[in-house]
PDB file of C-alpha atoms in Angstrom:
ATOM      1  CA  MET A 114     134.874 154.305  64.189  1.00 50.00           C
ATOM      2  CA  ASN A 115     136.801 152.641  66.969  1.00 58.00           C
ATOM      3  CA  THR A 116     137.052 148.821  66.572  1.00 56.00           C
ATOM      4  CA  THR A 117     136.121 148.263  70.227  1.00 55.00           C
ATOM      5  CA  LEU A 118     132.989 150.355  69.807  1.00 48.00           C
ATOM      6  CA  ALA A 119     132.101 148.516  66.596  1.00 51.00           C
ATOM      7  CA  ALA A 120     132.494 145.136  68.318  1.00 49.00           C
ATOM      8  CA  PHE A 121     130.369 146.317  71.239  1.00 48.00           C
ATOM      9  CA  LEU A 122     127.608 147.565  68.939  1.00 46.00           C
ATOM     10  CA  SER A 123     127.546 144.327  66.943  1.00 52.00           C
ATOM     11  CA  CYS A 124     127.188 142.314  70.178  1.00 48.00           C
ATOM     12  CA  VAL A 125     124.390 144.545  71.481  1.00 46.00           C
ATOM     13  CA  LEU A 126     122.517 144.452  68.179  1.00 48.00           C
ATOM     14  CA  SER A 127     122.734 140.657  67.923  1.00 50.00           C
ATOM     15  CA  LEU A 128     121.315 140.011  71.426  1.00 47.00           C
ATOM     16  CA  PRO A 129     117.648 139.912  70.350  1.00 47.00           C
ATOM     17  CA  PHE A 130     118.487 137.208  67.807  1.00 44.00           C
ATOM     18  CA  THR A 131     120.167 134.769  70.173  1.00 42.00           C
ATOM     19  CA  ALA A 132     118.281 131.597  71.062  1.00 45.00           C
ATOM     20  CA  ALA A 133     116.637 131.245  74.450  1.00 50.00           C
ATOM     21  CA  GLN A 134     118.326 128.855  76.835  1.00 54.00           C
ATOM     22  CA  ALA A 135     116.284 125.703  77.454  1.00 70.00           C
ATOM     23  CA  GLU A 136     115.923 124.199  80.911  1.00 85.00           C
ATOM     24  CA  SER A 137     117.605 120.916  81.774  1.00 92.00           C
ATOM     25  CA  LEU A 138     117.343 118.424  84.618  1.00 93.00           C
ATOM     26  CA  ARG A 139     120.453 117.024  86.287  1.00 92.00           C
ATOM     27  CA  CYS A 140     119.977 113.405  87.385  1.00 91.00           C
ATOM     28  CA  LYS A 141     122.176 110.545  88.571  1.00 91.00           C
ATOM     29  CA  GLY A 142     122.341 109.047  85.064  1.00 92.00           C
ATOM     30  CA  GLY A 143     123.054 112.291  83.203  1.00 94.00           C
ATOM     31  CA  ILE A 144     121.402 115.531  82.186  1.00 95.00           C
ATOM     32  CA  ALA A 145     117.938 115.402  80.629  1.00 96.00           C
ATOM     33  CA  SER A 146     116.942 118.278  78.370  1.00 95.00           C
ATOM     34  CA  GLU A 147     114.275 119.336  75.897  1.00 96.00           C
ATOM     35  CA  GLY A 148     114.112 117.045  72.879  1.00 95.00           C
ATOM     36  CA  ASP A 149     115.170 113.909  74.772  1.00 96.00           C
ATOM     37  CA  SER A 150     113.026 110.817  74.280  1.00 96.00           C
ATOM     38  CA  ARG A 151     110.924 109.288  77.040  1.00 95.00           C
ATOM     39  CA  LEU A 152     113.291 106.318  77.167  1.00 96.00           C
ATOM     40  CA  SER A 153     116.306 108.618  77.546  1.00 96.00           C
ATOM     41  CA  LEU A 154     114.560 110.493  80.379  1.00 96.00           C
ATOM     42  CA  ILE A 155     113.827 107.260  82.251  1.00 96.00           C
ATOM     43  CA  TYR A 156     117.404 106.066  81.708  1.00 96.00           C
ATOM     44  CA  LYS A 157     118.905 109.293  83.046  1.00 96.00           C
ATOM     45  CA  CYS A 158     116.441 110.166  85.828  1.00 95.00           C
ATOM     46  CA  GLY A 159     114.561 106.960  86.652  1.00 95.00           C
ATOM     47  CA  GLN A 160     110.832 106.667  87.231  1.00 95.00           C
ATOM     48  CA  PRO A 161     109.009 109.872  88.232  1.00 96.00           C
ATOM     49  CA  LEU A 162     107.485 110.433  91.654  1.00 94.00           C
ATOM     50  CA  LEU A 163     104.094 111.121  90.021  1.00 94.00           C
ATOM     51  CA  ALA A 164     102.857 110.999  86.426  1.00 95.00           C
ATOM     52  CA  ASP A 165      99.733 112.324  84.739  1.00 94.00           C
ATOM     53  CA  SER A 166      98.471 112.380  81.168  1.00 93.00           C
ATOM     54  CA  PHE A 167      95.725 114.446  79.590  1.00 88.00           C
ATOM     55  CA  CYS A 168      94.404 115.565  76.245  1.00 82.00           C
ATOM     56  CA  ALA A 169      95.742 119.051  75.531  1.00 77.00           C
ATOM     57  CA  ALA A 170      93.770 121.687  73.675  1.00 70.00           C
ATOM     58  CA  VAL A 171      94.253 121.604  69.910  1.00 70.00           C
ATOM     59  CA  TYR A 172      94.910 124.868  68.041  1.00 70.00           C
ATOM     60  CA  PHE A 173      94.366 125.413  64.325  1.00 69.00           C
ATOM     61  CA  GLY A 174      97.015 127.358  62.466  1.00 70.00           C
ATOM     62  CA  SER A 175      98.196 130.484  64.221  1.00 75.00           C
ATOM     63  CA  SER A 176      94.903 131.114  66.021  1.00 73.00           C
ATOM     64  CA  PRO A 177      95.246 131.886  69.755  1.00 75.00           C
ATOM     65  CA  HIS A 178      91.917 130.155  70.435  1.00 73.00           C
ATOM     66  CA  PRO A 179      91.580 126.380  70.791  1.00 72.00           C
ATOM     67  CA  VAL A 180      89.304 124.401  68.472  1.00 69.00           C
ATOM     68  CA  PRO A 181      85.883 124.061  70.179  1.00 68.00           C
ATOM     69  CA  GLU A 182      85.106 120.686  71.732  1.00 69.00           C
ATOM     70  CA  PRO A 183      82.475 119.231  69.375  1.00 68.00           C
ATOM     71  CA  PHE A 184      84.923 119.619  66.476  1.00 66.00           C
ATOM     72  CA  ALA A 185      88.108 118.895  68.398  1.00 64.00           C
ATOM     73  CA  SER A 186      87.128 115.385  69.462  1.00 64.00           C
ATOM     74  CA  THR A 187      85.519 114.300  66.165  1.00 67.00           C
ATOM     75  CA  VAL A 188      87.726 115.900  63.508  1.00 66.00           C
ATOM     76  CA  LEU A 189      91.144 116.500  65.068  1.00 65.00           C
ATOM     77  CA  PRO A 190      93.241 113.922  66.902  1.00 70.00           C
ATOM     78  CA  CYS A 191      93.902 114.278  70.595  1.00 74.00           C
ATOM     79  CA  GLN A 192      97.257 115.805  71.570  1.00 80.00           C
ATOM     80  CA  VAL A 193      98.252 113.499  74.440  1.00 86.00           C
ATOM     81  CA  THR A 194     100.441 115.346  76.922  1.00 93.00           C
ATOM     82  CA  GLU A 195     102.181 113.779  79.900  1.00 95.00           C
ATOM     83  CA  GLN A 196     103.557 115.522  82.966  1.00 95.00           C
ATOM     84  CA  TRP A 197     106.102 113.756  85.132  1.00 96.00           C
ATOM     85  CA  LEU A 198     107.051 115.082  88.563  1.00 95.00           C
ATOM     86  CA  TYR A 199     110.569 114.566  89.901  1.00 95.00           C
ATOM     87  CA  GLU A 200     111.549 115.301  93.496  1.00 91.00           C
ATOM     88  CA  ARG A 201     115.187 116.344  93.426  1.00 86.00           C
ATOM     89  CA  GLY A 202     115.993 116.084  97.109  1.00 84.00           C
ATOM     90  CA  PRO A 203     115.742 118.217 100.232  1.00 86.00           C
ATOM     91  CA  GLY A 204     116.104 121.923  99.581  1.00 82.00           C
ATOM     92  CA  ASP A 205     115.670 121.597  95.797  1.00 84.00           C
ATOM     93  CA  LEU A 206     112.617 122.641  93.825  1.00 87.00           C
ATOM     94  CA  LEU A 207     110.356 120.020  92.258  1.00 92.00           C
ATOM     95  CA  ALA A 208     110.868 119.489  88.527  1.00 94.00           C
ATOM     96  CA  THR A 209     107.893 118.998  86.201  1.00 95.00           C
ATOM     97  CA  VAL A 210     108.771 117.443  82.855  1.00 96.00           C
ATOM     98  CA  THR A 211     106.183 117.815  80.077  1.00 95.00           C
ATOM     99  CA  LEU A 212     106.243 115.210  77.301  1.00 96.00           C
ATOM    100  CA  ARG A 213     104.453 115.319  73.934  1.00 91.00           C
ATOM    101  CA  ALA A 214     104.761 112.703  71.210  1.00 88.00           C
ATOM    102  CA  GLY A 215     107.267 110.779  73.339  1.00 92.00           C
ATOM    103  CA  LYS A 216     109.732 113.673  73.644  1.00 95.00           C
ATOM    104  CA  VAL A 217     110.526 116.141  76.419  1.00 96.00           C
ATOM    105  CA  GLN A 218     108.705 119.353  75.521  1.00 95.00           C
ATOM    106  CA  SER A 219     109.631 121.453  78.560  1.00 94.00           C
ATOM    107  CA  ILE A 220     111.110 121.302  82.062  1.00 95.00           C
ATOM    108  CA  THR A 221     109.876 123.674  84.762  1.00 93.00           C
ATOM    109  CA  TYR A 222     110.805 124.107  88.391  1.00 93.00           C
ATOM    110  CA  GLY A 223     108.590 125.090  91.301  1.00 88.00           C
ATOM    111  CA  ARG A 224     107.598 124.313  94.866  1.00 77.00           C
ATOM    112  CA  THR A 225     104.237 122.898  93.820  1.00 72.00           C
ATOM    113  CA  PRO A 226     103.065 121.382  90.529  1.00 68.00           C
ATOM    114  CA  GLN A 227     100.800 123.549  88.388  1.00 64.00           C
TER     115      GLN A 227
END
């Protein structure tokens, strides 16, 4: 088999196994990305425009259904989740940074917060 064809096939077959690219947020103090600590986020991007915290649903094992409320609040600890909203300037989309356990969990962009 041709070496070029073999190289092409190996690249095509390895595509499903490549890691997904995580979002990042470019700020004046640097680039914030998933896995950064809350302190690192504040250092790089400053205080958010708005901030909110809530108790996220708790899931047991690999079940797609959350633990029902009477059991969730008495047996399982609350999963505190914070969402910080950053306005990036005119013409740029708003950035919503989700934090769990003091670390950046995800960064999403949109015109309005969800």
